[in-house]
Amino acid sequence: MMKDVNANFPEVQEFINKPVPVNASATERLREAVAGRVKELCVYDEKMQEAPVVHFMCDSKMRVRFLTHFYAFLFFESWEQDLFTKRFVRDHLRYADEIQCAAARVVAAIRDRARRRDPTGNSNGDFDSFHIRKGDFQYKSAWLEADQIYENSKDELQENATVFVATDHKEKPFFKTLADHCDLVFLSDFKEELKDVNTNYFGMIDQLVASRGRVFFGCFHSTFSGFIYRMRGYHSQKEKVEGWDQGVLPKSYYYSGKHEKSIYQSYGPLRTPYYSREFPISWRDIDKGIEELSAIGDDSYLIEYIAYVYTTNRSSVHKNKRSNSIELWSFLT
C-alpha cells in the first residue's frame, strides 16, 4: 500500500479544504494521513503483537518524542476500525461523571445568568468563552495583555454578552479591559455549584465549561485549549452545526490575532507541530456507519462493538497473511 502512496507522494496542500471521505479506500485515507510527513511505516505485525512490551523510542538528538495525539500516529486499514477507535476514545477516555456533572451545573448556571440579563434577545442563555493561559507558559509569543486579547477578539464577541473565562491567572485586575465590554465570569464565581467538588478537578471543569461557549477563543500552542477544540469538534458532529461535515469549527478561534486565529475555519490535514493543537480528522464524520450497529438494539449494539474490536485485534495478523484485509499501521514522527 505504501508503495502506491510513494509513487505519487502527497503534500499537505492537496488536502486543504478537501478532506478524504472517512470511508474511502485505505490507500486514499493513507495518502492524507502521511501527506508531507513520512514515507515509511512501522507495521503492527505478528512479532509486535506477541511482544510483552512495545517500546516507543524517545531521543532528543533525533527530535523523536512520544508527544502527540493517538490519531496522529495510528492508521487502520479498516475505516470501520478507525472510526470505532476514535469513538471509543471520545466516549470512554473522558472525564469521570462527577467532573462532567459539576461542569453541567456550572454551564446551566451561566446560561441562566445570560438568559436573565437578556430574556428577549438571548432566550437560549448563550454565552461565549475564553481560555487565557498565563502562568509558566513557555510560549511567550502567546502572552498578550487583556487589551490586545480584546482587540483581537472583539469582532466575534457581542458587546456586554456573558463570557466565561477559563484561566490559570489569579489576578482579576488583569481582565479589566474584557470586563469593561463583557459580563465576565470565572469558575470561582460558582461556589454553590462546585460545593464538595474536589478542587483538583477544577482545571478539567474549566475545559468542559469553556467547550460549551457559543464562540470560543483559545490560547495558541496550549494543549489545554487544544482539548477544548476537540470537545467542540465532538459537539459539532452531534449537533450538526454549520460546517460539521467538513470538520470545521466556524466559531472557534485563537486570540493571538495572527494567521492562526481562524485555523479551525477551514479543513486541514495533520501537520507539525502535532501536539499543540487538534485536527478535524479526530472528529469529522466520526459516527459514520454507526446507524447500522445502533439499529440492532442497545444490548446487541454493545455486544457487536465488543466482538468487533476483539476479533479485529486478535485475528488481524492471520487475516493479513491470507487477504491483507485488516491491518494496523502506525508511524512515529
XYZ file of C-alpha atoms in Angstrom:
333
model
C 0.000 0.000 0.000
C 2.772 2.433 0.916
C 4.447 1.711 -2.407
C 1.371 3.048 -4.188
C 1.378 6.146 -1.988
C 5.090 6.823 -2.537
C 4.643 6.569 -6.302
C 2.927 9.971 -6.112
C 3.751 11.193 -2.625
C 1.142 13.668 -1.366
C 1.736 17.081 0.165
C -0.374 18.828 2.796
C -1.719 21.423 0.353
C -3.508 18.707 -1.602
C -5.971 18.233 1.271
C -6.615 21.804 2.415
C -10.421 22.077 2.437
C -10.505 18.769 0.561
C -10.835 16.032 3.195
C -10.832 12.423 2.064
C -14.125 10.672 2.933
C -13.793 8.708 6.157
C -14.974 5.556 4.346
C -12.685 5.978 1.349
C -10.283 3.248 0.298
C -7.361 2.532 2.608
C -4.898 3.910 0.051
C -6.792 7.205 -0.275
C -7.011 7.640 3.505
C -3.350 6.733 3.928
C -2.337 9.382 1.380
C -3.905 12.072 3.541
C -2.564 10.582 6.776
C 1.079 10.678 5.642
C 0.925 13.820 3.493
C 4.162 15.751 3.860
C 5.236 13.507 6.712
C 6.694 10.007 6.351
C 7.423 7.622 3.505
C 7.901 4.505 5.620
C 5.549 2.827 8.092
C 6.008 0.733 11.192
C 3.667 -2.221 10.680
C 1.931 -3.850 13.634
C 2.833 -7.421 12.728
C 2.796 -10.798 14.444
C 6.107 -10.180 16.200
C 4.868 -6.919 17.676
C 1.507 -8.411 18.601
C 3.147 -11.192 20.617
C 5.712 -8.946 22.319
C 5.104 -8.434 26.081
C 6.274 -4.817 25.781
C 6.261 -2.363 22.869
C 8.783 0.434 23.419
C 8.265 3.791 21.737
C 11.689 5.406 21.410
C 12.380 8.939 22.565
C 15.611 10.660 21.520
C 16.066 14.428 21.792
C 19.040 14.418 19.410
C 16.937 12.752 16.737
C 13.993 15.032 17.608
C 11.873 11.948 18.312
C 9.427 12.053 21.203
C 6.090 10.493 22.023
C 4.151 13.700 22.495
C 1.229 13.767 20.117
C -2.364 12.648 19.660
C -3.271 8.986 19.228
C -4.918 9.667 15.878
C -1.758 11.363 14.556
C 0.345 8.203 14.532
C -2.103 5.307 14.152
C -3.637 4.234 10.850
C -6.150 1.422 10.450
C -6.669 -0.148 7.049
C -10.297 -0.760 8.020
C -12.179 2.545 8.131
C -14.744 0.967 10.462
C -11.997 0.113 12.951
C -10.520 3.591 12.586
C -13.805 5.289 13.490
C -14.540 2.755 16.215
C -11.223 3.625 17.877
C -11.927 7.362 17.681
C -15.413 6.857 19.123
C -14.002 4.634 21.852
C -11.625 7.418 22.905
C -14.408 10.027 22.697
C -16.931 8.003 24.704
C -14.753 6.178 27.234
C -11.420 8.012 27.592
C -13.156 11.011 29.103
C -13.562 12.818 32.388
C -15.401 10.976 35.148
C -19.112 11.517 35.710
C -18.529 13.614 38.831
C -16.495 16.088 36.779
C -18.957 16.069 33.884
C -21.911 16.697 36.202
C -20.154 19.522 38.049
C -19.384 21.206 34.732
C -23.003 20.756 33.618
C -24.184 22.568 36.755
C -21.868 25.480 36.035
C -22.945 25.635 32.366
C -26.608 25.673 33.474
C -25.876 28.488 35.932
C -24.055 30.563 33.296
C -26.889 30.081 30.813
C -29.407 31.092 33.430
C -27.375 34.236 34.173
C -27.100 35.101 30.461
C -30.823 34.470 29.941
C -31.827 36.682 32.870
C -29.626 39.507 31.580
C -31.328 39.429 28.164
C -34.532 37.366 28.316
C -35.797 38.601 24.947
C -32.645 38.563 22.853
C -30.957 35.540 24.449
C -33.689 33.084 25.392
C -31.245 30.167 24.968
C -28.831 31.617 27.501
C -25.888 31.556 25.079
C -22.517 32.622 26.440
C -19.039 32.965 24.958
C -15.824 31.583 26.413
C -12.057 32.011 26.568
C -9.105 30.010 27.753
C -6.412 32.516 28.676
C -3.107 30.866 29.562
C -0.514 32.749 31.588
C 1.460 31.234 34.466
C 4.576 29.353 33.402
C 3.529 29.027 29.750
C 6.703 28.556 27.698
C 5.443 30.238 24.531
C 5.976 33.896 25.342
C 4.515 34.993 21.992
C 1.112 33.971 23.389
C 1.488 36.219 26.446
C -0.858 39.010 25.439
C -2.254 41.740 27.627
C -6.030 41.868 28.087
C -6.440 44.935 25.862
C -4.739 43.119 22.983
C -6.800 39.979 23.587
C -9.962 42.049 23.409
C -8.778 43.884 20.308
C -8.137 40.565 18.561
C -11.488 39.065 19.551
C -13.979 41.935 19.648
C -15.275 41.384 16.098
C -16.571 37.939 17.084
C -17.931 38.939 20.506
C -21.207 40.622 21.331
C -20.902 43.750 23.438
C -21.975 43.176 27.045
C -22.508 39.446 26.460
C -21.814 36.934 29.223
C -18.310 35.485 28.813
C -16.784 32.611 30.793
C -13.002 32.664 31.222
C -11.022 29.520 31.987
C -7.600 30.631 33.192
C -4.649 29.898 35.447
C -4.149 33.622 36.089
C -5.282 34.611 39.574
C -5.092 38.413 39.347
C -8.573 39.610 38.326
C -7.453 43.220 37.578
C -5.627 41.799 34.537
C -9.005 41.151 32.885
C -10.366 44.701 33.341
C -10.436 45.528 29.614
C -12.514 42.437 28.882
C -14.727 43.129 31.887
C -15.404 46.649 30.571
C -17.032 45.141 27.482
C -18.383 41.802 28.731
C -20.201 40.267 31.649
C -17.132 38.312 32.727
C -17.445 35.198 34.911
C -14.920 32.680 36.222
C -15.156 29.242 37.787
C -14.633 30.861 41.186
C -17.994 32.611 40.755
C -19.849 29.312 41.061
C -19.017 28.084 44.526
C -22.520 26.741 45.162
C -22.434 24.577 42.016
C -18.987 23.298 42.986
C -19.719 22.656 46.650
C -17.949 19.488 47.852
C -16.200 19.028 44.477
C -12.510 18.124 44.688
C -10.526 21.250 43.755
C -8.120 19.069 41.775
C -10.955 18.722 39.266
C -11.312 22.446 38.636
C -8.993 22.565 35.636
C -10.954 19.827 33.906
C -14.237 21.531 34.765
C -12.842 24.736 33.260
C -12.275 22.870 29.991
C -15.730 21.339 29.869
C -17.471 24.641 30.597
C -15.393 26.554 28.051
C -16.190 23.941 25.394
C -19.867 24.939 25.528
C -19.365 28.596 24.647
C -21.178 29.935 21.582
C -17.878 31.463 20.476
C -14.597 30.204 21.920
C -11.155 31.813 21.916
C -8.216 29.670 22.971
C -4.500 30.124 23.514
C -2.256 29.116 20.610
C 0.178 26.279 21.412
C -1.774 25.374 24.556
C -2.707 21.691 24.782
C -5.307 22.702 27.381
C -7.020 24.819 24.725
C -6.421 22.031 22.233
C -8.639 19.565 24.065
C -11.378 22.179 24.286
C -11.316 22.429 20.485
C -11.563 18.659 20.181
C -14.564 18.575 22.514
C -16.149 21.337 20.431
C -15.489 19.155 17.402
C -17.295 16.245 19.072
C -20.232 18.550 19.891
C -20.336 19.795 16.295
C -20.878 16.275 14.988
C -23.719 15.539 17.397
C -25.434 18.891 16.927
C -24.768 19.126 13.164
C -23.663 22.740 13.425
C -22.523 24.681 10.388
C -19.528 23.019 8.733
C -19.818 19.744 10.659
C -19.493 17.613 7.514
C -16.156 19.262 6.679
C -14.916 19.100 10.261
C -14.635 22.883 10.565
C -15.465 24.919 13.675
C -16.679 28.322 12.424
C -16.998 29.828 15.911
C -13.687 28.666 17.351
C -10.636 30.937 17.275
C -7.247 31.709 18.773
C -6.983 35.104 20.440
C -3.420 35.692 19.233
C -4.819 37.596 16.236
C -2.178 36.309 13.853
C -2.603 33.933 10.930
C -3.563 31.114 13.300
C -6.652 32.960 14.585
C -9.004 31.240 12.127
C -7.271 27.867 11.739
C -10.432 25.970 12.633
C -12.497 27.767 9.993
C -11.019 25.553 7.279
C -10.193 21.880 6.996
C -6.568 20.910 7.210
C -4.805 17.546 7.459
C -2.237 16.648 10.092
C 0.834 18.848 10.157
C 3.530 19.897 12.609
C 3.515 20.731 15.422
C 1.012 17.959 16.083
C 0.868 18.202 19.867
C 0.000 21.890 20.215
C -3.400 21.818 18.506
C -6.117 19.400 17.433
C -7.117 18.313 13.938
C -10.549 17.637 12.419
C -9.525 14.120 11.453
C -10.219 13.247 15.112
C -13.902 14.235 14.976
C -15.055 14.689 11.359
C -17.871 12.274 10.463
C -16.849 10.160 13.463
C -20.265 8.443 13.674
C -20.254 7.255 10.063
C -21.722 3.749 9.858
C -22.894 3.723 13.448
C -26.552 3.640 12.407
C -26.160 0.091 11.109
C -24.966 -1.070 14.513
C -27.414 1.001 16.555
C -30.331 -0.433 14.559
C -29.600 -3.813 16.118
C -30.672 -2.590 19.569
C -28.863 -1.278 22.614
C -27.615 -4.585 24.061
C -26.717 -6.132 20.739
C -25.104 -2.862 19.705
C -22.688 -3.054 22.631
C -22.004 -6.745 22.080
C -21.351 -6.088 18.403
C -18.834 -3.412 19.332
C -17.006 -5.654 21.773
C -16.973 -8.555 19.325
C -15.756 -6.327 16.530
C -12.795 -4.860 18.356
C -11.873 -8.238 19.886
C -11.919 -10.228 16.646
C -10.169 -7.461 14.741
C -7.345 -7.165 17.231
C -6.899 -10.868 17.863
C -7.140 -12.161 14.312
C -5.614 -9.310 12.350
C -2.248 -10.981 11.816
C -3.777 -14.196 10.481
C -6.074 -12.287 8.136
C -3.124 -10.251 6.902
C -1.348 -13.419 5.833
C -4.232 -14.536 3.644
C -6.024 -11.489 2.280
C -4.387 -8.363 3.692
C -7.897 -7.334 4.708
C -7.248 -5.978 8.179
C -4.027 -4.227 9.134
C -2.994 -1.746 11.751
C -0.269 0.629 10.658
C 1.462 3.079 12.922
C 4.015 5.778 12.308
C 6.043 7.965 14.643
C 7.076 11.467 13.671
